Amino acid sequence: MSDESGTQDTPAGSPEGGPRPEPIRFFGTTWVDHRGGYALRRAGVAAGSLAAAVASCLILRFAYEGLQIADTGSFVTVLV
């Protein structure tokens, strides 16, 4: 076992060729050889992050418009 990562350097049944990669969230180890729906998962993660960015921009816009409608004063305007 490797002292740093807690994984085996050579898994059972594999030649002594070197260390194996650690799995990554959502992708496992398919990023090494791009199998098992890798392209679909990659597109899904990209679309999800884009949707999260758009949603956060809308929330910030609505919050700013709410402050403008409320006419909170100069102190809050300076803070924003």
JSON list of N, CA and C in Angstrom, two decimals:
[
{"chain": "A", "resi": 1, "resn": "MET", "atom": "N", "xyz": [0.83, -1.19, 0.00]},
{"chain": "A", "resi": 1, "resn": "MET", "atom": "CA", "xyz": [0.00, 0.00, 0.00]},
{"chain": "A", "resi": 1, "resn": "MET", "atom": "C", "xyz": [0.87, 1.24, 0.00]},
{"chain": "A", "resi": 2, "resn": "SER", "atom": "N", "xyz": [0.37, 2.27, -0.60]},
{"chain": "A", "resi": 2, "resn": "SER", "atom": "CA", "xyz": [1.07, 3.55, -0.60]},
{"chain": "A", "resi": 2, "resn": "SER", "atom": "C", "xyz": [0.77, 4.26, 0.71]},
{"chain": "A", "resi": 3, "resn": "ASP", "atom": "N", "xyz": [1.78, 4.82, 1.34]},
{"chain": "A", "resi": 3, "resn": "ASP", "atom": "CA", "xyz": [1.58, 5.51, 2.61]},
{"chain": "A", "resi": 3, "resn": "ASP", "atom": "C", "xyz": [0.82, 6.81, 2.44]},
{"chain": "A", "resi": 4, "resn": "GLU", "atom": "N", "xyz": [0.92, 7.47, 1.31]},
{"chain": "A", "resi": 4, "resn": "GLU", "atom": "CA", "xyz": [0.32, 8.78, 1.11]},
{"chain": "A", "resi": 4, "resn": "GLU", "atom": "C", "xyz": [-1.17, 8.72, 0.83]},
{"chain": "A", "resi": 5, "resn": "SER", "atom": "N", "xyz": [-1.60, 7.83, -0.07]},
{"chain": "A", "resi": 5, "resn": "SER", "atom": "CA", "xyz": [-2.99, 7.86, -0.50]},
{"chain": "A", "resi": 5, "resn": "SER", "atom": "C", "xyz": [-3.83, 6.74, 0.06]},
{"chain": "A", "resi": 6, "resn": "GLY", "atom": "N", "xyz": [-3.23, 5.70, 0.62]},
{"chain": "A", "resi": 6, "resn": "GLY", "atom": "CA", "xyz": [-4.00, 4.60, 1.16]},
{"chain": "A", "resi": 6, "resn": "GLY", "atom": "C", "xyz": [-4.50, 3.64, 0.11]},
{"chain": "A", "resi": 7, "resn": "THR", "atom": "N", "xyz": [-3.99, 3.69, -1.11]},
{"chain": "A", "resi": 7, "resn": "THR", "atom": "CA", "xyz": [-4.40, 2.77, -2.16]},
{"chain": "A", "resi": 7, "resn": "THR", "atom": "C", "xyz": [-3.25, 1.82, -2.48]},
{"chain": "A", "resi": 8, "resn": "GLN", "atom": "N", "xyz": [-3.60, 0.71, -3.09]},
{"chain": "A", "resi": 8, "resn": "GLN", "atom": "CA", "xyz": [-2.58, -0.25, -3.46]},
{"chain": "A", "resi": 8, "resn": "GLN", "atom": "C", "xyz": [-1.84, 0.24, -4.69]},
{"chain": "A", "resi": 9, "resn": "ASP", "atom": "N", "xyz": [-0.52, 0.07, -4.67]},
{"chain": "A", "resi": 9, "resn": "ASP", "atom": "CA", "xyz": [0.27, 0.45, -5.83]},
{"chain": "A", "resi": 9, "resn": "ASP", "atom": "C", "xyz": [0.03, -0.49, -7.00]},
{"chain": "A", "resi": 10, "resn": "THR", "atom": "N", "xyz": [-0.11, -1.76, -6.73]},
{"chain": "A", "resi": 10, "resn": "THR", "atom": "CA", "xyz": [-0.39, -2.73, -7.79]},
{"chain": "A", "resi": 10, "resn": "THR", "atom": "C", "xyz": [-1.57, -3.57, -7.36]},
{"chain": "A", "resi": 11, "resn": "PRO", "atom": "N", "xyz": [-2.72, -3.47, -8.02]},
{"chain": "A", "resi": 11, "resn": "PRO", "atom": "CA", "xyz": [-3.88, -4.25, -7.65]},
{"chain": "A", "resi": 11, "resn": "PRO", "atom": "C", "xyz": [-3.69, -5.72, -8.01]},
{"chain": "A", "resi": 12, "resn": "ALA", "atom": "N", "xyz": [-4.50, -6.57, -7.41]},
{"chain": "A", "resi": 12, "resn": "ALA", "atom": "CA", "xyz": [-4.41, -8.00, -7.66]},
{"chain": "A", "resi": 12, "resn": "ALA", "atom": "C", "xyz": [-4.73, -8.30, -9.12]},
{"chain": "A", "resi": 13, "resn": "GLY", "atom": "N", "xyz": [-3.92, -9.14, -9.73]},
{"chain": "A", "resi": 13, "resn": "GLY", "atom": "CA", "xyz": [-4.16, -9.54, -11.11]},
{"chain": "A", "resi": 13, "resn": "GLY", "atom": "C", "xyz": [-3.56, -8.63, -12.14]},
{"chain": "A", "resi": 14, "resn": "SER", "atom": "N", "xyz": [-2.87, -7.59, -11.77]},
{"chain": "A", "resi": 14, "resn": "SER", "atom": "CA", "xyz": [-2.27, -6.69, -12.75]},
{"chain": "A", "resi": 14, "resn": "SER", "atom": "C", "xyz": [-0.75, -6.82, -12.67]},
{"chain": "A", "resi": 15, "resn": "PRO", "atom": "N", "xyz": [-0.08, -6.57, -13.77]},
{"chain": "A", "resi": 15, "resn": "PRO", "atom": "CA", "xyz": [1.38, -6.66, -13.76]},
{"chain": "A", "resi": 15, "resn": "PRO", "atom": "C", "xyz": [1.98, -5.52, -12.94]},
{"chain": "A", "resi": 16, "resn": "GLU", "atom": "N", "xyz": [3.21, -5.67, -12.59]},
{"chain": "A", "resi": 16, "resn": "GLU", "atom": "CA", "xyz": [3.92, -4.67, -11.79]},
{"chain": "A", "resi": 16, "resn": "GLU", "atom": "C", "xyz": [4.29, -3.47, -12.66]},
{"chain": "A", "resi": 17, "resn": "GLY", "atom": "N", "xyz": [3.34, -2.86, -13.35]},
{"chain": "A", "resi": 17, "resn": "GLY", "atom": "CA", "xyz": [3.62, -1.78, -14.28]},
{"chain": "A", "resi": 17, "resn": "GLY", "atom": "C", "xyz": [3.67, -0.41, -13.67]},
{"chain": "A", "resi": 18, "resn": "GLY", "atom": "N", "xyz": [3.09, -0.23, -12.51]},
{"chain": "A", "resi": 18, "resn": "GLY", "atom": "CA", "xyz": [3.09, 1.08, -11.89]},
{"chain": "A", "resi": 18, "resn": "GLY", "atom": "C", "xyz": [1.81, 1.33, -11.12]},
{"chain": "A", "resi": 19, "resn": "PRO", "atom": "N", "xyz": [1.68, 2.49, -10.55]},
{"chain": "A", "resi": 19, "resn": "PRO", "atom": "CA", "xyz": [0.50, 2.80, -9.73]},
{"chain": "A", "resi": 19, "resn": "PRO", "atom": "C", "xyz": [-0.74, 2.98, -10.59]},
{"chain": "A", "resi": 20, "resn": "ARG", "atom": "N", "xyz": [-1.89, 2.75, -9.97]},
{"chain": "A", "resi": 20, "resn": "ARG", "atom": "CA", "xyz": [-3.17, 2.95, -10.64]},
{"chain": "A", "resi": 20, "resn": "ARG", "atom": "C", "xyz": [-3.75, 4.29, -10.21]},
{"chain": "A", "resi": 21, "resn": "PRO", "atom": "N", "xyz": [-4.53, 4.95, -11.07]},
{"chain": "A", "resi": 21, "resn": "PRO", "atom": "CA", "xyz": [-5.08, 6.26, -10.72]},
{"chain": "A", "resi": 21, "resn": "PRO", "atom": "C", "xyz": [-6.18, 6.16, -9.67]},
{"chain": "A", "resi": 22, "resn": "GLU", "atom": "N", "xyz": [-6.33, 7.22, -8.89]},
{"chain": "A", "resi": 22, "resn": "GLU", "atom": "CA", "xyz": [-7.41, 7.31, -7.91]},
{"chain": "A", "resi": 22, "resn": "GLU", "atom": "C", "xyz": [-8.70, 7.65, -8.64]},
{"chain": "A", "resi": 23, "resn": "PRO", "atom": "N", "xyz": [-9.84, 7.12, -8.21]},
{"chain": "A", "resi": 23, "resn": "PRO", "atom": "CA", "xyz": [-11.11, 7.49, -8.83]},
{"chain": "A", "resi": 23, "resn": "PRO", "atom": "C", "xyz": [-11.49, 8.94, -8.53]},
{"chain": "A", "resi": 24, "resn": "ILE", "atom": "N", "xyz": [-12.11, 9.60, -9.50]},
{"chain": "A", "resi": 24, "resn": "ILE", "atom": "CA", "xyz": [-12.56, 10.97, -9.37]},
{"chain": "A", "resi": 24, "resn": "ILE", "atom": "C", "xyz": [-14.08, 10.95, -9.27]},
{"chain": "A", "resi": 25, "resn": "ARG", "atom": "N", "xyz": [-14.66, 11.86, -8.48]},
{"chain": "A", "resi": 25, "resn": "ARG", "atom": "CA", "xyz": [-16.10, 11.93, -8.31]},
{"chain": "A", "resi": 25, "resn": "ARG", "atom": "C", "xyz": [-16.78, 12.13, -9.67]},
{"chain": "A", "resi": 26, "resn": "PHE", "atom": "N", "xyz": [-17.89, 11.44, -9.87]},
{"chain": "A", "resi": 26, "resn": "PHE", "atom": "CA", "xyz": [-18.71, 11.43, -11.08]},
{"chain": "A", "resi": 26, "resn": "PHE", "atom": "C", "xyz": [-18.06, 10.67, -12.23]},
{"chain": "A", "resi": 27, "resn": "PHE", "atom": "N", "xyz": [-16.75, 10.47, -12.23]},
{"chain": "A", "resi": 27, "resn": "PHE", "atom": "CA", "xyz": [-16.08, 9.85, -13.37]},
{"chain": "A", "resi": 27, "resn": "PHE", "atom": "C", "xyz": [-15.39, 8.54, -13.02]},
{"chain": "A", "resi": 28, "resn": "GLY", "atom": "N", "xyz": [-15.13, 8.26, -11.77]},
{"chain": "A", "resi": 28, "resn": "GLY", "atom": "CA", "xyz": [-14.40, 7.06, -11.40]},
{"chain": "A", "resi": 28, "resn": "GLY", "atom": "C", "xyz": [-13.01, 7.09, -12.00]},
{"chain": "A", "resi": 29, "resn": "THR", "atom": "N", "xyz": [-12.65, 6.03, -12.72]},
{"chain": "A", "resi": 29, "resn": "THR", "atom": "CA", "xyz": [-11.37, 6.02, -13.44]},
{"chain": "A", "resi": 29, "resn": "THR", "atom": "C", "xyz": [-11.59, 5.98, -14.94]},
{"chain": "A", "resi": 30, "resn": "THR", "atom": "N", "xyz": [-12.80, 6.31, -15.40]},
{"chain": "A", "resi": 30, "resn": "THR", "atom": "CA", "xyz": [-13.06, 6.28, -16.85]},
{"chain": "A", "resi": 30, "resn": "THR", "atom": "C", "xyz": [-12.34, 7.39, -17.58]},
{"chain": "A", "resi": 31, "resn": "TRP", "atom": "N", "xyz": [-11.82, 8.37, -16.86]},
{"chain": "A", "resi": 31, "resn": "TRP", "atom": "CA", "xyz": [-11.08, 9.45, -17.52]},
{"chain": "A", "resi": 31, "resn": "TRP", "atom": "C", "xyz": [-9.75, 8.95, -18.07]},
{"chain": "A", "resi": 32, "resn": "VAL", "atom": "N", "xyz": [-9.31, 7.76, -17.65]},
{"chain": "A", "resi": 32, "resn": "VAL", "atom": "CA", "xyz": [-8.06, 7.21, -18.15]},
{"chain": "A", "resi": 32, "resn": "VAL", "atom": "C", "xyz": [-8.25, 6.68, -19.57]},
{"chain": "A", "resi": 33, "resn": "ASP", "atom": "N", "xyz": [-9.32, 5.89, -19.78]},
{"chain": "A", "resi": 33, "resn": "ASP", "atom": "CA", "xyz": [-9.53, 5.30, -21.10]},
{"chain": "A", "resi": 33, "resn": "ASP", "atom": "C", "xyz": [-10.86, 5.71, -21.75]},
{"chain": "A", "resi": 34, "resn": "HIS", "atom": "N", "xyz": [-11.60, 6.61, -21.13]},
{"chain": "A", "resi": 34, "resn": "HIS", "atom": "CA", "xyz": [-12.84, 7.20, -21.68]},
{"chain": "A", "resi": 34, "resn": "HIS", "atom": "C", "xyz": [-13.86, 6.14, -22.08]},
{"chain": "A", "resi": 35, "resn": "ARG", "atom": "N", "xyz": [-14.22, 5.28, -21.16]},
{"chain": "A", "resi": 35, "resn": "ARG", "atom": "CA", "xyz": [-15.25, 4.28, -21.44]},
{"chain": "A", "resi": 35, "resn": "ARG", "atom": "C", "xyz": [-16.37, 4.41, -20.42]},
{"chain": "A", "resi": 36, "resn": "GLY", "atom": "N", "xyz": [-17.45, 3.70, -20.64]},
{"chain": "A", "resi": 36, "resn": "GLY", "atom": "CA", "xyz": [-18.54, 3.67, -19.66]},
{"chain": "A", "resi": 36, "resn": "GLY", "atom": "C", "xyz": [-19.35, 4.95, -19.58]},
{"chain": "A", "resi": 37, "resn": "GLY", "atom": "N", "xyz": [-19.62, 5.59, -20.71]},
{"chain": "A", "resi": 37, "resn": "GLY", "atom": "CA", "xyz": [-20.44, 6.80, -20.71]},
{"chain": "A", "resi": 37, "resn": "GLY", "atom": "C", "xyz": [-19.70, 8.04, -20.27]},
{"chain": "A", "resi": 38, "resn": "TYR", "atom": "N", "xyz": [-18.42, 8.08, -20.46]},
{"chain": "A", "resi": 38, "resn": "TYR", "atom": "CA", "xyz": [-17.60, 9.21, -20.03]},
{"chain": "A", "resi": 38, "resn": "TYR", "atom": "C", "xyz": [-18.05, 10.51, -20.68]},
{"chain": "A", "resi": 39, "resn": "ALA", "atom": "N", "xyz": [-18.29, 10.49, -22.00]},
{"chain": "A", "resi": 39, "resn": "ALA", "atom": "CA", "xyz": [-18.69, 11.72, -22.71]},
{"chain": "A", "resi": 39, "resn": "ALA", "atom": "C", "xyz": [-20.02, 12.24, -22.19]},
{"chain": "A", "resi": 40, "resn": "LEU", "atom": "N", "xyz": [-20.96, 11.34, -21.94]},
{"chain": "A", "resi": 40, "resn": "LEU", "atom": "CA", "xyz": [-22.28, 11.75, -21.44]},
{"chain": "A", "resi": 40, "resn": "LEU", "atom": "C", "xyz": [-22.17, 12.36, -20.04]},
{"chain": "A", "resi": 41, "resn": "ARG", "atom": "N", "xyz": [-21.39, 11.75, -19.17]},
{"chain": "A", "resi": 41, "resn": "ARG", "atom": "CA", "xyz": [-21.20, 12.32, -17.83]},
{"chain": "A", "resi": 41, "resn": "ARG", "atom": "C", "xyz": [-20.49, 13.65, -17.89]},
{"chain": "A", "resi": 42, "resn": "ARG", "atom": "N", "xyz": [-19.51, 13.77, -18.77]},
{"chain": "A", "resi": 42, "resn": "ARG", "atom": "CA", "xyz": [-18.78, 15.03, -18.88]},
{"chain": "A", "resi": 42, "resn": "ARG", "atom": "C", "xyz": [-19.71, 16.14, -19.37]},
{"chain": "A", "resi": 43, "resn": "ALA", "atom": "N", "xyz": [-20.56, 15.84, -20.35]},
{"chain": "A", "resi": 43, "resn": "ALA", "atom": "CA", "xyz": [-21.52, 16.83, -20.84]},
{"chain": "A", "resi": 43, "resn": "ALA", "atom": "C", "xyz": [-22.53, 17.18, -19.75]},
{"chain": "A", "resi": 44, "resn": "GLY", "atom": "N", "xyz": [-22.95, 16.19, -18.96]},
{"chain": "A", "resi": 44, "resn": "GLY", "atom": "CA", "xyz": [-23.89, 16.44, -17.87]},
{"chain": "A", "resi": 44, "resn": "GLY", "atom": "C", "xyz": [-23.31, 17.34, -16.79]},
{"chain": "A", "resi": 45, "resn": "VAL", "atom": "N", "xyz": [-22.06, 17.12, -16.43]},
{"chain": "A", "resi": 45, "resn": "VAL", "atom": "CA", "xyz": [-21.42, 17.96, -15.43]},
{"chain": "A", "resi": 45, "resn": "VAL", "atom": "C", "xyz": [-21.25, 19.38, -15.95]},
{"chain": "A", "resi": 46, "resn": "ALA", "atom": "N", "xyz": [-20.90, 19.53, -17.23]},
{"chain": "A", "resi": 46, "resn": "ALA", "atom": "CA", "xyz": [-20.76, 20.86, -17.81]},
{"chain": "A", "resi": 46, "resn": "ALA", "atom": "C", "xyz": [-22.10, 21.59, -17.84]},
{"chain": "A", "resi": 47, "resn": "ALA", "atom": "N", "xyz": [-23.16, 20.88, -18.25]},
{"chain": "A", "resi": 47, "resn": "ALA", "atom": "CA", "xyz": [-24.48, 21.50, -18.29]},
{"chain": "A", "resi": 47, "resn": "ALA", "atom": "C", "xyz": [-24.97, 21.87, -16.89]},
{"chain": "A", "resi": 48, "resn": "GLY", "atom": "N", "xyz": [-24.69, 21.02, -15.92]},
{"chain": "A", "resi": 48, "resn": "GLY", "atom": "CA", "xyz": [-25.09, 21.31, -14.55]},
{"chain": "A", "resi": 48, "resn": "GLY", "atom": "C", "xyz": [-24.38, 22.53, -13.98]},
{"chain": "A", "resi": 49, "resn": "SER", "atom": "N", "xyz": [-23.10, 22.65, -14.26]},
{"chain": "A", "resi": 49, "resn": "SER", "atom": "CA", "xyz": [-22.37, 23.82, -13.75]},
{"chain": "A", "resi": 49, "resn": "SER", "atom": "C", "xyz": [-22.82, 25.10, -14.44]},
{"chain": "A", "resi": 50, "resn": "LEU", "atom": "N", "xyz": [-23.14, 25.00, -15.72]},
{"chain": "A", "resi": 50, "resn": "LEU", "atom": "CA", "xyz": [-23.66, 26.17, -16.43]},
{"chain": "A", "resi": 50, "resn": "LEU", "atom": "C", "xyz": [-25.03, 26.58, -15.88]},
{"chain": "A", "resi": 51, "resn": "ALA", "atom": "N", "xyz": [-25.89, 25.61, -15.60]},
{"chain": "A", "resi": 51, "resn": "ALA", "atom": "CA", "xyz": [-27.20, 25.91, -15.02]},
{"chain": "A", "resi": 51, "resn": "ALA", "atom": "C", "xyz": [-27.06, 26.53, -13.63]},
{"chain": "A", "resi": 52, "resn": "ALA", "atom": "N", "xyz": [-26.11, 26.06, -12.84]},
{"chain": "A", "resi": 52, "resn": "ALA", "atom": "CA", "xyz": [-25.89, 26.63, -11.51]},
{"chain": "A", "resi": 52, "resn": "ALA", "atom": "C", "xyz": [-25.39, 28.07, -11.62]},
{"chain": "A", "resi": 53, "resn": "ALA", "atom": "N", "xyz": [-24.53, 28.36, -12.59]},
{"chain": "A", "resi": 53, "resn": "ALA", "atom": "CA", "xyz": [-24.04, 29.73, -12.77]},
{"chain": "A", "resi": 53, "resn": "ALA", "atom": "C", "xyz": [-25.16, 30.67, -13.20]},
{"chain": "A", "resi": 54, "resn": "VAL", "atom": "N", "xyz": [-26.02, 30.21, -14.10]},
{"chain": "A", "resi": 54, "resn": "VAL", "atom": "CA", "xyz": [-27.15, 31.04, -14.55]},
{"chain": "A", "resi": 54, "resn": "VAL", "atom": "C", "xyz": [-28.11, 31.29, -13.39]},
{"chain": "A", "resi": 55, "resn": "ALA", "atom": "N", "xyz": [-28.40, 30.26, -12.60]},
{"chain": "A", "resi": 55, "resn": "ALA", "atom": "CA", "xyz": [-29.30, 30.42, -11.46]},
{"chain": "A", "resi": 55, "resn": "ALA", "atom": "C", "xyz": [-28.74, 31.41, -10.45]},
{"chain": "A", "resi": 56, "resn": "SER", "atom": "N", "xyz": [-27.45, 31.34, -10.18]},
{"chain": "A", "resi": 56, "resn": "SER", "atom": "CA", "xyz": [-26.86, 32.28, -9.22]},
{"chain": "A", "resi": 56, "resn": "SER", "atom": "C", "xyz": [-26.88, 33.71, -9.74]},
{"chain": "A", "resi": 57, "resn": "CYS", "atom": "N", "xyz": [-26.70, 33.90, -11.04]},
{"chain": "A", "resi": 57, "resn": "CYS", "atom": "CA", "xyz": [-26.79, 35.24, -11.62]},
{"chain": "A", "resi": 57, "resn": "CYS", "atom": "C", "xyz": [-28.21, 35.80, -11.49]},
{"chain": "A", "resi": 58, "resn": "LEU", "atom": "N", "xyz": [-29.21, 34.96, -11.72]},
{"chain": "A", "resi": 58, "resn": "LEU", "atom": "CA", "xyz": [-30.60, 35.41, -11.57]},
{"chain": "A", "resi": 58, "resn": "LEU", "atom": "C", "xyz": [-30.91, 35.77, -10.12]},
{"chain": "A", "resi": 59, "resn": "ILE", "atom": "N", "xyz": [-30.42, 34.98, -9.19]},
{"chain": "A", "resi": 59, "resn": "ILE", "atom": "CA", "xyz": [-30.66, 35.28, -7.77]},
{"chain": "A", "resi": 59, "resn": "ILE", "atom": "C", "xyz": [-30.02, 36.61, -7.39]},
{"chain": "A", "resi": 60, "resn": "LEU", "atom": "N", "xyz": [-28.80, 36.85, -7.84]},
{"chain": "A", "resi": 60, "resn": "LEU", "atom": "CA", "xyz": [-28.14, 38.13, -7.55]},
{"chain": "A", "resi": 60, "resn": "LEU", "atom": "C", "xyz": [-28.88, 39.30, -8.19]},
{"chain": "A", "resi": 61, "resn": "ARG", "atom": "N", "xyz": [-29.38, 39.10, -9.39]},
{"chain": "A", "resi": 61, "resn": "ARG", "atom": "CA", "xyz": [-30.11, 40.18, -10.06]},
{"chain": "A", "resi": 61, "resn": "ARG", "atom": "C", "xyz": [-31.40, 40.51, -9.31]},
{"chain": "A", "resi": 62, "resn": "PHE", "atom": "N", "xyz": [-32.15, 39.48, -8.91]},
{"chain": "A", "resi": 62, "resn": "PHE", "atom": "CA", "xyz": [-33.39, 39.72, -8.17]},
{"chain": "A", "resi": 62, "resn": "PHE", "atom": "C", "xyz": [-33.10, 40.38, -6.82]},
{"chain": "A", "resi": 63, "resn": "ALA", "atom": "N", "xyz": [-32.03, 40.00, -6.17]},
{"chain": "A", "resi": 63, "resn": "ALA", "atom": "CA", "xyz": [-31.67, 40.63, -4.90]},
{"chain": "A", "resi": 63, "resn": "ALA", "atom": "C", "xyz": [-31.33, 42.10, -5.10]},
{"chain": "A", "resi": 64, "resn": "TYR", "atom": "N", "xyz": [-30.58, 42.42, -6.13]},
{"chain": "A", "resi": 64, "resn": "TYR", "atom": "CA", "xyz": [-30.22, 43.81, -6.40]},
{"chain": "A", "resi": 64, "resn": "TYR", "atom": "C", "xyz": [-31.46, 44.63, -6.75]},
{"chain": "A", "resi": 65, "resn": "GLU", "atom": "N", "xyz": [-32.36, 44.07, -7.57]},
{"chain": "A", "resi": 65, "resn": "GLU", "atom": "CA", "xyz": [-33.60, 44.78, -7.91]},
{"chain": "A", "resi": 65, "resn": "GLU", "atom": "C", "xyz": [-34.45, 44.99, -6.67]},
{"chain": "A", "resi": 66, "resn": "GLY", "atom": "N", "xyz": [-34.46, 44.02, -5.77]},
{"chain": "A", "resi": 66, "resn": "GLY", "atom": "CA", "xyz": [-35.21, 44.17, -4.52]},
{"chain": "A", "resi": 66, "resn": "GLY", "atom": "C", "xyz": [-34.68, 45.31, -3.68]},
{"chain": "A", "resi": 67, "resn": "LEU", "atom": "N", "xyz": [-33.37, 45.46, -3.64]},
{"chain": "A", "resi": 67, "resn": "LEU", "atom": "CA", "xyz": [-32.78, 46.57, -2.89]},
{"chain": "A", "resi": 67, "resn": "LEU", "atom": "C", "xyz": [-33.11, 47.90, -3.54]},
{"chain": "A", "resi": 68, "resn": "GLN", "atom": "N", "xyz": [-33.14, 47.95, -4.86]},
{"chain": "A", "resi": 68, "resn": "GLN", "atom": "CA", "xyz": [-33.48, 49.19, -5.56]},
{"chain": "A", "resi": 68, "resn": "GLN", "atom": "C", "xyz": [-34.95, 49.56, -5.33]},
{"chain": "A", "resi": 69, "resn": "ILE", "atom": "N", "xyz": [-35.83, 48.57, -5.36]},
{"chain": "A", "resi": 69, "resn": "ILE", "atom": "CA", "xyz": [-37.26, 48.83, -5.14]},
{"chain": "A", "resi": 69, "resn": "ILE", "atom": "C", "xyz": [-37.50, 49.28, -3.70]},
{"chain": "A", "resi": 70, "resn": "ALA", "atom": "N", "xyz": [-36.80, 48.69, -2.75]},
{"chain": "A", "resi": 70, "resn": "ALA", "atom": "CA", "xyz": [-36.99, 49.02, -1.34]},
{"chain": "A", "resi": 70, "resn": "ALA", "atom": "C", "xyz": [-36.46, 50.40, -0.98]},
{"chain": "A", "resi": 71, "resn": "ASP", "atom": "N", "xyz": [-35.63, 50.97, -1.83]},
{"chain": "A", "resi": 71, "resn": "ASP", "atom": "CA", "xyz": [-35.04, 52.29, -1.59]},
{"chain": "A", "resi": 71, "resn": "ASP", "atom": "C", "xyz": [-34.42, 52.34, -0.19]},
{"chain": "A", "resi": 72, "resn": "THR", "atom": "N", "xyz": [-33.45, 51.49, 0.01]},
{"chain": "A", "resi": 72, "resn": "THR", "atom": "CA", "xyz": [-32.86, 51.28, 1.34]},
{"chain": "A", "resi": 72, "resn": "THR", "atom": "C", "xyz": [-32.01, 52.44, 1.82]},
{"chain": "A", "resi": 73, "resn": "GLY", "atom": "N", "xyz": [-31.50, 53.24, 0.93]},
{"chain": "A", "resi": 73, "resn": "GLY", "atom": "CA", "xyz": [-30.68, 54.37, 1.36]},
{"chain": "A", "resi": 73, "resn": "GLY", "atom": "C", "xyz": [-29.26, 54.27, 0.83]},
{"chain": "A", "resi": 74, "resn": "SER", "atom": "N", "xyz": [-28.51, 55.30, 1.13]},
{"chain": "A", "resi": 74, "resn": "SER", "atom": "CA", "xyz": [-27.16, 55.39, 0.56]},
{"chain": "A", "resi": 74, "resn": "SER", "atom": "C", "xyz": [-26.18, 54.40, 1.18]},
{"chain": "A", "resi": 75, "resn": "PHE", "atom": "N", "xyz": [-26.35, 54.08, 2.47]},
{"chain": "A", "resi": 75, "resn": "PHE", "atom": "CA", "xyz": [-25.41, 53.16, 3.12]},
{"chain": "A", "resi": 75, "resn": "PHE", "atom": "C", "xyz": [-25.44, 51.78, 2.46]},
{"chain": "A", "resi": 76, "resn": "VAL", "atom": "N", "xyz": [-26.63, 51.25, 2.23]},
{"chain": "A", "resi": 76, "resn": "VAL", "atom": "CA", "xyz": [-26.75, 49.94, 1.59]},
{"chain": "A", "resi": 76, "resn": "VAL", "atom": "C", "xyz": [-26.30, 50.00, 0.15]},
{"chain": "A", "resi": 77, "resn": "THR", "atom": "N", "xyz": [-26.57, 51.10, -0.54]},
{"chain": "A", "resi": 77, "resn": "THR", "atom": "CA", "xyz": [-26.12, 51.26, -1.92]},
{"chain": "A", "resi": 77, "resn": "THR", "atom": "C", "xyz": [-24.60, 51.24, -2.01]},
{"chain": "A", "resi": 78, "resn": "VAL", "atom": "N", "xyz": [-23.94, 51.88, -1.06]},
{"chain": "A", "resi": 78, "resn": "VAL", "atom": "CA", "xyz": [-22.47, 51.87, -1.03]},
{"chain": "A", "resi": 78, "resn": "VAL", "atom": "C", "xyz": [-21.96, 50.46, -0.75]},
{"chain": "A", "resi": 79, "resn": "LEU", "atom": "N", "xyz": [-22.62, 49.72, 0.13]},
{"chain": "A", "resi": 79, "resn": "LEU", "atom": "CA", "xyz": [-22.21, 48.35, 0.42]},
{"chain": "A", "resi": 79, "resn": "LEU", "atom": "C", "xyz": [-22.35, 47.44, -0.79]},
{"chain": "A", "resi": 80, "resn": "VAL", "atom": "N", "xyz": [-23.42, 47.66, -1.55]},
{"chain": "A", "resi": 80, "resn": "VAL", "atom": "CA", "xyz": [-23.65, 46.82, -2.73]},
{"chain": "A", "resi": 80, "resn": "VAL", "atom": "C", "xyz": [-22.70, 47.23, -3.81]}
]
